[in-house]
Short mmCIF file of C-alpha atoms in Angstrom, two decimals:
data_model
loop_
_atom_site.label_atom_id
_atom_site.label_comp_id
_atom_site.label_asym_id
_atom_site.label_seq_id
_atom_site.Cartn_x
_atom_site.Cartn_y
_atom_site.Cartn_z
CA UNK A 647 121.88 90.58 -87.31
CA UNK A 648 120.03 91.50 -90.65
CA UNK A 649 122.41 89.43 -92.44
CA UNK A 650 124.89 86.97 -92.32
CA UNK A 651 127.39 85.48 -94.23
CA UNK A 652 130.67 83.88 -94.55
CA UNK A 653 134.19 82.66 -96.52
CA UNK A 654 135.76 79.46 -95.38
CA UNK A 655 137.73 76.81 -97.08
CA UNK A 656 136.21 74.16 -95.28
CA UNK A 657 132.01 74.51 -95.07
CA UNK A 658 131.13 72.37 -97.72
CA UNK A 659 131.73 69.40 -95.44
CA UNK A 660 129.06 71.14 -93.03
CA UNK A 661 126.58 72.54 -95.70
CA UNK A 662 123.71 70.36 -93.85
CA UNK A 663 124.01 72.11 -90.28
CA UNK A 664 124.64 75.38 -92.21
CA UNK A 665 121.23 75.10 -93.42
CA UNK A 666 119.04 73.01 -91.18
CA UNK A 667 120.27 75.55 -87.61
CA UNK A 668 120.79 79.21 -89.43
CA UNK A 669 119.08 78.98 -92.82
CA UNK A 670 122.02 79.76 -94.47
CA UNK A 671 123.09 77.56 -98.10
CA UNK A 672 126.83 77.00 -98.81
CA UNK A 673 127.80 77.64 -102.09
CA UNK A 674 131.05 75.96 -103.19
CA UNK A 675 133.22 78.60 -105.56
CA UNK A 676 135.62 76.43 -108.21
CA UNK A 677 139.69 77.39 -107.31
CA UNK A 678 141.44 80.16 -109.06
CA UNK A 679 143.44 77.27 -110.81
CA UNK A 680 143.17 73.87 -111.05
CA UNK A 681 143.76 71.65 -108.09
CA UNK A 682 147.05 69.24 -108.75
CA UNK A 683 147.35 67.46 -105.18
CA UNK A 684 147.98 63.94 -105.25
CA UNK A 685 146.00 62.57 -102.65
CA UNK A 686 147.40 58.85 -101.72
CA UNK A 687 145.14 56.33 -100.39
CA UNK A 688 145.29 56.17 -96.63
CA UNK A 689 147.62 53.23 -94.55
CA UNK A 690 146.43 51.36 -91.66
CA UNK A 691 148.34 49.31 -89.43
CA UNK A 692 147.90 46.80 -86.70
CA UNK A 693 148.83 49.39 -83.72
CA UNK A 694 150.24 53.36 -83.02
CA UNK A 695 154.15 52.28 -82.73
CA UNK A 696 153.69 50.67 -86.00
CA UNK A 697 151.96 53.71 -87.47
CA UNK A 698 154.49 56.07 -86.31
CA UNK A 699 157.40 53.75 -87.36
CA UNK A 700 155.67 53.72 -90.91
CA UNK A 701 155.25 57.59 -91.08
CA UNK A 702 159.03 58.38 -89.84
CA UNK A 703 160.47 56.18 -92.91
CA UNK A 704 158.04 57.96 -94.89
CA UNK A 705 159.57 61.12 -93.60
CA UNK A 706 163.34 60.22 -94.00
CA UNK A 707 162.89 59.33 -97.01
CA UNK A 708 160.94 62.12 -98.24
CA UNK A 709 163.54 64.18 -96.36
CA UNK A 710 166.80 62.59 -98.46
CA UNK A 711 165.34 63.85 -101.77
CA UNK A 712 164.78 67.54 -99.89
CA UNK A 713 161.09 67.54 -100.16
CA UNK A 714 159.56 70.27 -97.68
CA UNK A 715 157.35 67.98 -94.99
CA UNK A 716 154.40 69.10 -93.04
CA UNK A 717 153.24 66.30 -90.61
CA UNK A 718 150.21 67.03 -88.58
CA UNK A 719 149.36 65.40 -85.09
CA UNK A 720 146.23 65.67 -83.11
CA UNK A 721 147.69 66.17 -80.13
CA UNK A 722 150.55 68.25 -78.23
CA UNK A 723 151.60 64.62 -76.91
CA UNK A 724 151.46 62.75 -80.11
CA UNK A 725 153.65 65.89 -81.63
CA UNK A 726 156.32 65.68 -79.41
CA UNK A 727 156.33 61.78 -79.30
CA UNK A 728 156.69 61.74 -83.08
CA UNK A 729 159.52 64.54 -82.49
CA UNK A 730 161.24 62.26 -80.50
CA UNK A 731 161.07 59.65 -82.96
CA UNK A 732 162.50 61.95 -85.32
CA UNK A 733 165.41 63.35 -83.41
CA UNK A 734 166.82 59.63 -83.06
CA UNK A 735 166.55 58.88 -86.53
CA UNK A 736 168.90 62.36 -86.28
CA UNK A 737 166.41 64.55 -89.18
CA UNK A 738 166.29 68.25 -88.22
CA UNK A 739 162.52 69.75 -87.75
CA UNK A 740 160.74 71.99 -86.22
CA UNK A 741 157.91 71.58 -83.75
CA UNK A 742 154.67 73.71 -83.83
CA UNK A 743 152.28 72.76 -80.88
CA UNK A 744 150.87 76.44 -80.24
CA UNK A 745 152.58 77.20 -77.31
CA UNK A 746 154.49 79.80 -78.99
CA UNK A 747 152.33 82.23 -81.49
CA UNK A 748 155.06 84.57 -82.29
CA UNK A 749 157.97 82.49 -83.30
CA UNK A 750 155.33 80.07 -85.17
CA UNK A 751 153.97 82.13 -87.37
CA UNK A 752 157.62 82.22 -89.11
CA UNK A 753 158.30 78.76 -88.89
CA UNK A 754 155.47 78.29 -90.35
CA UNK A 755 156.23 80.60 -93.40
CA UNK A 756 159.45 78.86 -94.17
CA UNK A 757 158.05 75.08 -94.12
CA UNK A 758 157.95 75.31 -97.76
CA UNK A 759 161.79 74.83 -98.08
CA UNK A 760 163.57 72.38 -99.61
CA UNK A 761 164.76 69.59 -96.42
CA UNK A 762 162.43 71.85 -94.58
CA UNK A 763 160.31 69.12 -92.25
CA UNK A 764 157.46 70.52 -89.80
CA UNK A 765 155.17 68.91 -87.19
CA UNK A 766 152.12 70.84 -85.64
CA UNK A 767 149.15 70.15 -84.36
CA UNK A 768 145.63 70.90 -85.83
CA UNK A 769 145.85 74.16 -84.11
CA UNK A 770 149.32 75.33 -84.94
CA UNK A 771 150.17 77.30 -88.12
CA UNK A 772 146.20 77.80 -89.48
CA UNK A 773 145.80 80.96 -91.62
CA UNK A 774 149.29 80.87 -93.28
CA UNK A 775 150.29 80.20 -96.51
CA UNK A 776 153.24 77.84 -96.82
CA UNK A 777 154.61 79.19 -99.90
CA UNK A 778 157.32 76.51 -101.86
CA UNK A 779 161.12 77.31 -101.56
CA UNK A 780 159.98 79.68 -98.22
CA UNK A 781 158.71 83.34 -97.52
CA UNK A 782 160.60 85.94 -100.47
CA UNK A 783 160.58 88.44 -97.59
CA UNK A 784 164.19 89.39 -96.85
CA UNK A 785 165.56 86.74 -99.28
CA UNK A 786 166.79 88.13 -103.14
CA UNK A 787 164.69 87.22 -106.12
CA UNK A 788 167.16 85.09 -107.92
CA UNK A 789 168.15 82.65 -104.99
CA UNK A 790 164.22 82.84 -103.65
CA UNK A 791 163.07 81.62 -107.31
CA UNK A 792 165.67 78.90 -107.72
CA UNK A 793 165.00 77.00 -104.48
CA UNK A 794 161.60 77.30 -105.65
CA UNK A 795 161.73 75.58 -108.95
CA UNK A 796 163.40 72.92 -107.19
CA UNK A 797 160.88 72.27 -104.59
CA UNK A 798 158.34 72.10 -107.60
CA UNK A 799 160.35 69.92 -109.34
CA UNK A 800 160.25 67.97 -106.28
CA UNK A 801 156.57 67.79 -106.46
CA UNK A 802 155.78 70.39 -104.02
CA UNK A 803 154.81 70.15 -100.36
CA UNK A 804 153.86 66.68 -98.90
CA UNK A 805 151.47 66.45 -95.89
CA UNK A 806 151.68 63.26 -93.64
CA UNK A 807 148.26 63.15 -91.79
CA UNK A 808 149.18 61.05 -88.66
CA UNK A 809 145.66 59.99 -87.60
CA UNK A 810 142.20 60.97 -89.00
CA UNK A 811 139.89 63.50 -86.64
CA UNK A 812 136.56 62.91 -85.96
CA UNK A 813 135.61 65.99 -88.30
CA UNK A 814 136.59 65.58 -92.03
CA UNK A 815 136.93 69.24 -92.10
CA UNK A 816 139.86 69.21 -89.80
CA UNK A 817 141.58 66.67 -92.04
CA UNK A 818 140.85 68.80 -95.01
CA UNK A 819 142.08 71.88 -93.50
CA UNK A 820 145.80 69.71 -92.88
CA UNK A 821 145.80 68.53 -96.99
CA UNK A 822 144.89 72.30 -97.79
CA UNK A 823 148.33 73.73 -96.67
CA UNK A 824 149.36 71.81 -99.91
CA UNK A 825 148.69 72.07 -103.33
CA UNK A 826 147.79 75.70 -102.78
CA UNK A 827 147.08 77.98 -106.12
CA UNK A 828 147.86 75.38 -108.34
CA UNK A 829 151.35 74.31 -106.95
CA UNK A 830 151.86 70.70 -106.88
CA UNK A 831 151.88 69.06 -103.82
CA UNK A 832 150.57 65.47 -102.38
CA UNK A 833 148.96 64.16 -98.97
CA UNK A 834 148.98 60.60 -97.20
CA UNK A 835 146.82 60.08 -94.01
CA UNK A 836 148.04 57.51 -91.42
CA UNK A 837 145.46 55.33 -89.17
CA UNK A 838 145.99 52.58 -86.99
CA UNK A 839 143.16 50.19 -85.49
CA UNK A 840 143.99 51.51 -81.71
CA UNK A 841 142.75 55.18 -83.07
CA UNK A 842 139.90 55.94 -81.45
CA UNK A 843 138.10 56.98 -85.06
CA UNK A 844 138.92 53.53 -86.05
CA UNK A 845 138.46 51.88 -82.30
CA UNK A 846 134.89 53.10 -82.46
CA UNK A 847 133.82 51.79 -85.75
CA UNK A 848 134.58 48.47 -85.58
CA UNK A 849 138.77 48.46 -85.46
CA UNK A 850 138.97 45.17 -83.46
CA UNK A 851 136.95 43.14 -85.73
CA UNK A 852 139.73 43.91 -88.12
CA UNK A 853 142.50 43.52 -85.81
CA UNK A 854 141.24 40.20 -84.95
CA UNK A 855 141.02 39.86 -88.88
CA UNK A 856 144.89 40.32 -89.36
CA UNK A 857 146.05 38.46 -86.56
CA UNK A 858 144.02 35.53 -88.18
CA UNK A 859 145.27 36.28 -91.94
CA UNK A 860 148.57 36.24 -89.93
CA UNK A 861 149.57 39.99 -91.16
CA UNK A 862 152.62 41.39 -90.24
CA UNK A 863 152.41 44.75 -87.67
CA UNK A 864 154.52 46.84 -90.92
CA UNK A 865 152.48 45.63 -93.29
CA UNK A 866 149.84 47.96 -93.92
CA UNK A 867 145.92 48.11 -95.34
CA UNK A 868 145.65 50.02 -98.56
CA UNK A 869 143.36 50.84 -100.41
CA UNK A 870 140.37 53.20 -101.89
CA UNK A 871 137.35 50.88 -99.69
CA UNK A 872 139.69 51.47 -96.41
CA UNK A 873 139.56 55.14 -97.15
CA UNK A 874 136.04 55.27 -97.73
CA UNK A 875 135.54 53.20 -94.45
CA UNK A 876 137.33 55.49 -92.94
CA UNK A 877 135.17 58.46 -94.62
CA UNK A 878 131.53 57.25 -93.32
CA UNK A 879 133.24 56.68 -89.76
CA UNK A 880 133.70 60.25 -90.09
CA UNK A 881 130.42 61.26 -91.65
CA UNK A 882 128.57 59.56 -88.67
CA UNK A 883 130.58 60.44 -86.21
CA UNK A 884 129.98 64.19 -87.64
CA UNK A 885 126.09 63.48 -87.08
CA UNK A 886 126.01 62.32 -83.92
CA UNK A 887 127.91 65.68 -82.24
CA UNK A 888 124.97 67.74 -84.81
CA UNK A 889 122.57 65.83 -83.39
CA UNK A 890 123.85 67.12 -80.05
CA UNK A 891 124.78 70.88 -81.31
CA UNK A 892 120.60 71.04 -82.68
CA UNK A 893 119.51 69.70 -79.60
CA UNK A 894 121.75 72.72 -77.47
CA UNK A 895 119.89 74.52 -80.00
CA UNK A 896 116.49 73.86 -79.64
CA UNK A 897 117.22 74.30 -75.74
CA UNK A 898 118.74 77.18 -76.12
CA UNK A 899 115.60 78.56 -78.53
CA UNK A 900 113.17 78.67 -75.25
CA UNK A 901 115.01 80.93 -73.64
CA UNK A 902 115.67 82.86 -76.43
CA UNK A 903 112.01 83.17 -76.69
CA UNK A 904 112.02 84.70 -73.22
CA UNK A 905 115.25 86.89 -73.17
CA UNK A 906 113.53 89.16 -76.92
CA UNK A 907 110.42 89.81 -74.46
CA UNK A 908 112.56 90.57 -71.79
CA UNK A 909 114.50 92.78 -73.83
CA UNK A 910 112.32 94.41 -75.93
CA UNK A 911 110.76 95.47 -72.31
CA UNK A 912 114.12 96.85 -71.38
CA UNK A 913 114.66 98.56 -74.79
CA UNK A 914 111.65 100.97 -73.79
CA UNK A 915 112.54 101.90 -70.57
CA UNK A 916 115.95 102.93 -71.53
CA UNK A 917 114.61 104.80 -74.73
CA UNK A 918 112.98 106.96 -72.56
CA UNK A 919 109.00 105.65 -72.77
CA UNK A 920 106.67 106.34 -70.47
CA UNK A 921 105.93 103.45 -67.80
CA UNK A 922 103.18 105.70 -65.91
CA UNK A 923 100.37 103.92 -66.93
CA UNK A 924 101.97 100.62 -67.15
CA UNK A 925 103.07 100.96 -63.68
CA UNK A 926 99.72 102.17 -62.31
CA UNK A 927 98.20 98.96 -64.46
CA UNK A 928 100.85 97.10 -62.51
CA UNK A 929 99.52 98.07 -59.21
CA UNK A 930 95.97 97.94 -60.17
CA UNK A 931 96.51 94.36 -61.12
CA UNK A 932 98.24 93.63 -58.03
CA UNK A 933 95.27 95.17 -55.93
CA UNK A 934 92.91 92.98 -57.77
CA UNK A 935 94.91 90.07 -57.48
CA UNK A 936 95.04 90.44 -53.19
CA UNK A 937 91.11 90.61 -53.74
CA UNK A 938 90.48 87.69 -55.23
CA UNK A 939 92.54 86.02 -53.40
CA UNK A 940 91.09 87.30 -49.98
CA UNK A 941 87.79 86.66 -50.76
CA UNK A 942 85.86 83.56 -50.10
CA UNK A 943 83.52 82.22 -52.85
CA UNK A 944 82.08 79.63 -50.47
CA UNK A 945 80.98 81.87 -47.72
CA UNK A 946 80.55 84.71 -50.07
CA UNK A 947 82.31 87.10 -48.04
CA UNK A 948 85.61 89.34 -48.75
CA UNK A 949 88.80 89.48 -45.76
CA UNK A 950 88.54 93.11 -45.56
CA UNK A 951 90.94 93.21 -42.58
CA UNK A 952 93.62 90.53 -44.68
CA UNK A 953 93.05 92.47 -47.67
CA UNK A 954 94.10 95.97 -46.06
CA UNK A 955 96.90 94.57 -44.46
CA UNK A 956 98.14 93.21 -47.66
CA UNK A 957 97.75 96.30 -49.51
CA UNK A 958 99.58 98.40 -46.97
CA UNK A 959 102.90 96.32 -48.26
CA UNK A 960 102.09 98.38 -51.65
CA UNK A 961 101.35 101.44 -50.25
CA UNK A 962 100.68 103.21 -47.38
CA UNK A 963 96.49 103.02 -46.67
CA UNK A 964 95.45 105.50 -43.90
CA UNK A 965 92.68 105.17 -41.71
CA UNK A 966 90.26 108.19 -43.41
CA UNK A 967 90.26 105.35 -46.10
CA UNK A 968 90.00 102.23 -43.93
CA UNK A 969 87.08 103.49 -42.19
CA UNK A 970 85.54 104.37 -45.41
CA UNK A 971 85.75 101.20 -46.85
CA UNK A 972 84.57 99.41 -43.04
CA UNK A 973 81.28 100.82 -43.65
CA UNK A 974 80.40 98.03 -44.71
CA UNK A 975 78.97 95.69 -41.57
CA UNK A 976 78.99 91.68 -41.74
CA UNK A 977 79.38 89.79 -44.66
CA UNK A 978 80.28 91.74 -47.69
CA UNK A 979 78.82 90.19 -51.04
CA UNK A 980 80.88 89.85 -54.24
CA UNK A 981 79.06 93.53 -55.74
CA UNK A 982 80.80 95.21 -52.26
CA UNK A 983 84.26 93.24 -53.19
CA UNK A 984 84.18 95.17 -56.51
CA UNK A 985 83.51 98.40 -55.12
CA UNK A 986 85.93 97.91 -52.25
CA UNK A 987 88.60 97.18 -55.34
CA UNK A 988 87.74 100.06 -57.22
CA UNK A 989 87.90 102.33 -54.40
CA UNK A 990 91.25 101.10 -53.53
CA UNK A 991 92.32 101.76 -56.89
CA UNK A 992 91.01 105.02 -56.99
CA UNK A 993 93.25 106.16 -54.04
CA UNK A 994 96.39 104.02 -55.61
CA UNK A 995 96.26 106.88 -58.04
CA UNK A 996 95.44 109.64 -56.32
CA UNK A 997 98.64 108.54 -54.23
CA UNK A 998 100.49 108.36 -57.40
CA UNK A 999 100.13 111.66 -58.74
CA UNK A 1000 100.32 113.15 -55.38
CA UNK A 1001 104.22 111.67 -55.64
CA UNK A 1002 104.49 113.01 -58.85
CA UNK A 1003 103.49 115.97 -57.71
CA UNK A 1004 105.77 115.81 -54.62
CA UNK A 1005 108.98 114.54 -56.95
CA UNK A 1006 107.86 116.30 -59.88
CA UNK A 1007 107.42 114.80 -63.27
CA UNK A 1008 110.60 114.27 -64.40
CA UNK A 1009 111.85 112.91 -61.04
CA UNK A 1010 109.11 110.58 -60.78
CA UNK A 1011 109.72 109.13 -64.82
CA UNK A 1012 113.29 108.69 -63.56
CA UNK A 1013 112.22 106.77 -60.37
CA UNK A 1014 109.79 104.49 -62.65
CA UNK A 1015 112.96 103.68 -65.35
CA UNK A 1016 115.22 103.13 -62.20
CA UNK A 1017 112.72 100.74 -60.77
CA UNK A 1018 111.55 99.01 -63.88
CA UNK A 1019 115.35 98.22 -64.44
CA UNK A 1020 116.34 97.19 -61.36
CA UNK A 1021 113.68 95.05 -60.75
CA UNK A 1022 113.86 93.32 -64.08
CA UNK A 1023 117.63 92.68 -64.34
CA UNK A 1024 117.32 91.19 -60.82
CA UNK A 1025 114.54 88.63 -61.72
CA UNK A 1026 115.88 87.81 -65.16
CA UNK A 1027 119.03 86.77 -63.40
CA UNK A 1028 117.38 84.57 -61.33
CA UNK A 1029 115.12 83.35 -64.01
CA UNK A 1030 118.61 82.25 -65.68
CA UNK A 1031 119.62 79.99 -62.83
CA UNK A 1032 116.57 78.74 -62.66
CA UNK A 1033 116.11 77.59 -66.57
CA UNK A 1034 119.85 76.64 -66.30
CA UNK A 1035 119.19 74.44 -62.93
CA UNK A 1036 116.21 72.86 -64.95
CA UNK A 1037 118.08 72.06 -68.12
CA UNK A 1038 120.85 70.25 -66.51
CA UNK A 1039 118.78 68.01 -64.89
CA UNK A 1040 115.47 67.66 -67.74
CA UNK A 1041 117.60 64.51 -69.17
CA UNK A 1042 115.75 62.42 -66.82
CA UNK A 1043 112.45 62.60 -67.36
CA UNK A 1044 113.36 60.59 -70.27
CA UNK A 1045 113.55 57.95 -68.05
CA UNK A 1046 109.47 58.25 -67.15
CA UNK A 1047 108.53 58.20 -70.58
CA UNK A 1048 108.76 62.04 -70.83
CA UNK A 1049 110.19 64.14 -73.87
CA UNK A 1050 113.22 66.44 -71.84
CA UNK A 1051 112.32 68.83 -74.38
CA UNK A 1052 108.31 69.12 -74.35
CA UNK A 1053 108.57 69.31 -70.94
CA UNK A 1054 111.47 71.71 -70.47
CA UNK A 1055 109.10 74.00 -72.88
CA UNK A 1056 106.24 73.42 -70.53
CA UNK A 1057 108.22 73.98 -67.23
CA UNK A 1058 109.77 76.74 -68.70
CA UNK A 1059 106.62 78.91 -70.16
CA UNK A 1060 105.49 78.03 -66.15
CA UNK A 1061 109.15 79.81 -64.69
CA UNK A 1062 108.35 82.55 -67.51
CA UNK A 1063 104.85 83.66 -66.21
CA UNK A 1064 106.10 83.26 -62.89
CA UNK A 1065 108.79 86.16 -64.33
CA UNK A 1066 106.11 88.53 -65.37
CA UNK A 1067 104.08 87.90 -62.00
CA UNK A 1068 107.07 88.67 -60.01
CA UNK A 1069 107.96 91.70 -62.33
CA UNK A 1070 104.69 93.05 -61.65
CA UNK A 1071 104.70 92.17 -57.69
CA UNK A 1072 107.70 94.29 -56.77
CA UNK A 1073 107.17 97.19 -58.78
CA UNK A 1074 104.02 97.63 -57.08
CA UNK A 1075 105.64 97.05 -53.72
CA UNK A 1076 108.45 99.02 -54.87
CA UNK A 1077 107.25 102.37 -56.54
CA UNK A 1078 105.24 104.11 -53.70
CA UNK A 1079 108.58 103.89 -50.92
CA UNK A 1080 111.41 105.34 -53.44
CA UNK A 1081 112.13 108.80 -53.97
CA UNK A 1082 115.25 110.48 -55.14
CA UNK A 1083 118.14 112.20 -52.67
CA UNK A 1084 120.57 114.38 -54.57
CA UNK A 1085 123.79 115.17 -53.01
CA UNK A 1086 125.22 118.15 -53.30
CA UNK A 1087 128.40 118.36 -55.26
CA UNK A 1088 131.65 118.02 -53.40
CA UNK A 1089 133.70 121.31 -52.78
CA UNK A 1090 137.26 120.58 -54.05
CA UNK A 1091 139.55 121.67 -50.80
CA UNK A 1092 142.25 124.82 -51.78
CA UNK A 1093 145.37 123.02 -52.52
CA UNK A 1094 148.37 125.26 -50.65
CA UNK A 1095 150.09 127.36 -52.81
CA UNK A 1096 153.96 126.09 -53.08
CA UNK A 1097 153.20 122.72 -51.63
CA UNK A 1098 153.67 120.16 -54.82
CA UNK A 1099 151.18 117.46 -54.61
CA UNK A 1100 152.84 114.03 -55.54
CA UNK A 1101 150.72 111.85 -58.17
CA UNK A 1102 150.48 108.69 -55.50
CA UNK A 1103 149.62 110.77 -52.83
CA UNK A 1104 145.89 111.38 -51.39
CA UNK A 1105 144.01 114.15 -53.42
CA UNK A 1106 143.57 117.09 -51.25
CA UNK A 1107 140.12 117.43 -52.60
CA UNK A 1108 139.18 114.23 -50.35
CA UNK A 1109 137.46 111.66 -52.06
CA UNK A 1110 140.08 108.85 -50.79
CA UNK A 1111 141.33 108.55 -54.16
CA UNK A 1112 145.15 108.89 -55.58
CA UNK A 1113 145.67 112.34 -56.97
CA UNK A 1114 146.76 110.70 -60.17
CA UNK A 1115 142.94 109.38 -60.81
CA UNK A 1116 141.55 112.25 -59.32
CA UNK A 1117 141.96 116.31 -59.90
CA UNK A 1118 145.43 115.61 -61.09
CA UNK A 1119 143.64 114.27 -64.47
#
């Protein structure tokens, strides 16, 4: 993409990945009107059964004045435990765990009612706005507008956070639903020391601390330092999965390297360039490749006989031209290795225009781009696996004093040239035994005159198919 850009609610939490992995600076835009949420301090207790014991008085008494409630739960389980909870204490709610999208969405739109009390998950109800006194739709003006003067007089929407995420984004998405375009509104987050947030960071040091202070399991931690505890647990829990998100990144930059070349190879071919003298470069290559490697720099002298054998896999070598080049008796220095090479490479094209000539030349660019292609996509898959095989394994080397990454960037560039090599092996083992077979076109048979032709049944014209998908189109 040339550009890119976005609008969310929640990025300024994230502004440092933003930056450091796309280049891209968040720039925080003040509210259409002023924010009035009352944001209490967050409540920790000794264990969960405590916790959730603490949030359901919360909620019956929050539901007895008719305030709307919105709890949110991180988990389907933890929603309908807290449910459970709720139906004993005998308050009416709803439950939004995302299991059902199309009923949600308007449970969701009426959670702003007075008595109205909601538990979802993190996933459930995102992208609605929960207006106060419930969705006008449907409803008329005068009753709509009452309810919601009362619910504002009631302070608005209250959110009930029942444990904190490891993002502080997700958290601030859950106090967003309230407090919305300047209607009031207030939010209270929930921990206990068995969270795992909490468990992580040091929660059974402090467990061990009440126990000793001889706390009671209702009586709660509060205040603004446990909060702000709870807020760096956060922040470094958000660093470490970054950490890991920039490393996928950096892993995932090597092969990015490889797929534009790959690509951008690709992108010709199907544009409709011409690979002729690529391809002959290709084979020329390939033919001076098989001569190096057939001829001995210790005894001086070339493999004539390995060296014809090998290039009879590229293309077919007859024996006007192996006599030619057998002229030469005995040892064979270095200067008769040359000319052997050119002459071979001579013929390679006099071969390859004699198939142009044979296909003609637009048949033989449309063999080249079929080649090219399939040989590529073929190899790059494999190339894949291969980088994919490597990566999931490269941890190791850490463990002989190795950087994973230097070295999956050196193994890598290694798997890459290995690519081109290969590329360039079997298109010149490919090009010079392909050609092009056209069938003729298939005669449609007569279909009887007065003899109806059902749509399930076999099209008369043959091709196997129902006459639905074929001629009955």
């Amino acid at each position: 993409y040339q550009k890119l850009a976005g609008m969310t609610g929640t990025a300024a939490t994230e502004a440092e990945e933003f930056y450091k992995i796309y280049k891209l600076e968040v720039v925080v835009i003040p509210t259409n009107k002023p924010l009035v949420r009352t944001e209490h301090p967050d409540q920790v207790y000794k264990d969960e059964k405590a916790k959730f014991g603490a949030v359901t008085r919360e909620i019956d008494q929050l539901h007895n004045q008719g305030r709307p409630i919105l709890i949110g739960t991180t988990s389907i389980e933890k929603s309908e435990y807290l449910s459970d909870l709720l139906r004993r204490k005998g308050i009416p709610h709803q439950v939004l765990n995302a299991k059902n999208h199309e009923k949600e969405a308007g449970i969701i739109a009426q959670a702003g009612r007075t008595e109205a009390v909601t538990v979802a998950t993190n996933m459930a109800g995102r992208g609605v706005d929960i207006i106060l006194g419930g969705n006008p739709e449907g409803r008329e003006q005068g009753e709509w507008l009452a309810e919601h003067n009362k619910v504002v007089g009631l302070a608005g929407l209250h959110i009930i956070g029942t444990e904190h995420h490891e993002a502080r984004r997700i958290d601030n998405q859950l106090r967003g639903r309230a407090g919305r375009q300047g209607d009031p509104g207030s939010s209270r987050f929930y921990a206990s020391l068995e969270d795992e947030i909490l468990r992580r960071f040091g929660g059974d040091r402090v467990k061990g601390l009440m126990q000793w202070a001889g706390m009671d399991e209702n009586t709660p931690i509060e205040h603004p330092l446990v909060t702000k505890t709870i807020t760096n647990a956060q922040v470094q829990t958000e660093g470490y999965h970054f950490d890991i998100r920039k490393h996928l990144v950096e892993y995932d930059d090597v092969v990015n390297k490889h797929r534009e070349v790959i690509y951008a190879e690709r992108k010709k071919i199907l544009s409709g360039a011409d690979l002729r003298a690529n391809i002959i470069s290709m084979i020329q290559d390939e033919i001076q490749g098989l001569a190096t490697t057939h001829f001995d720099h210790n005894l001086d002298e070339l493999d004539l006989p390995g060296l014809l054998e090998d290039v009879s896999r590229i293309l077919p070598v007859p024996q006007t031209v192996i006599a030619t080049l057998s002229e030469t008796k005995g040892k064979q220095s270095q200067s008769n290795g040359k000319q052997i090479t050119e002459k071979l490479n001579d013929y390679a094209i006099e071969l390859y225009n004699q198939r142009e000539q044979e296909l003609g030349p637009d048949n033989m660019r449309l063999v080249e781009r079929l080649v090219m292609l399939r040989v590529i996509d073929g190899l790059w898959k494999e190339h894949l696996t291969a980088m994919e095989h490597m990566r999931q394994g490269i941890g190791l080397r850490a463990a002989g004093q190795q950087q994973p990454l230097v070295v999956y960037k050196r193994e890598g560039h290694a798997l890459f040239d290995s690519l081109l090599a290969n590329i360039q092996h079997d298109v010149a083992r490919s090009i010079y035994h392909v050609g092009i077979t056209k069938e003729p076109p298939r005669r449609k048979a007569a279909v009887v005159a007065g003899k109806k032709v059902g749509r399930n049944d076999p099209c008369p014209c043959g091709s196997g198919k129902k006459y639905k998908y074929c001629c009955g189109r």
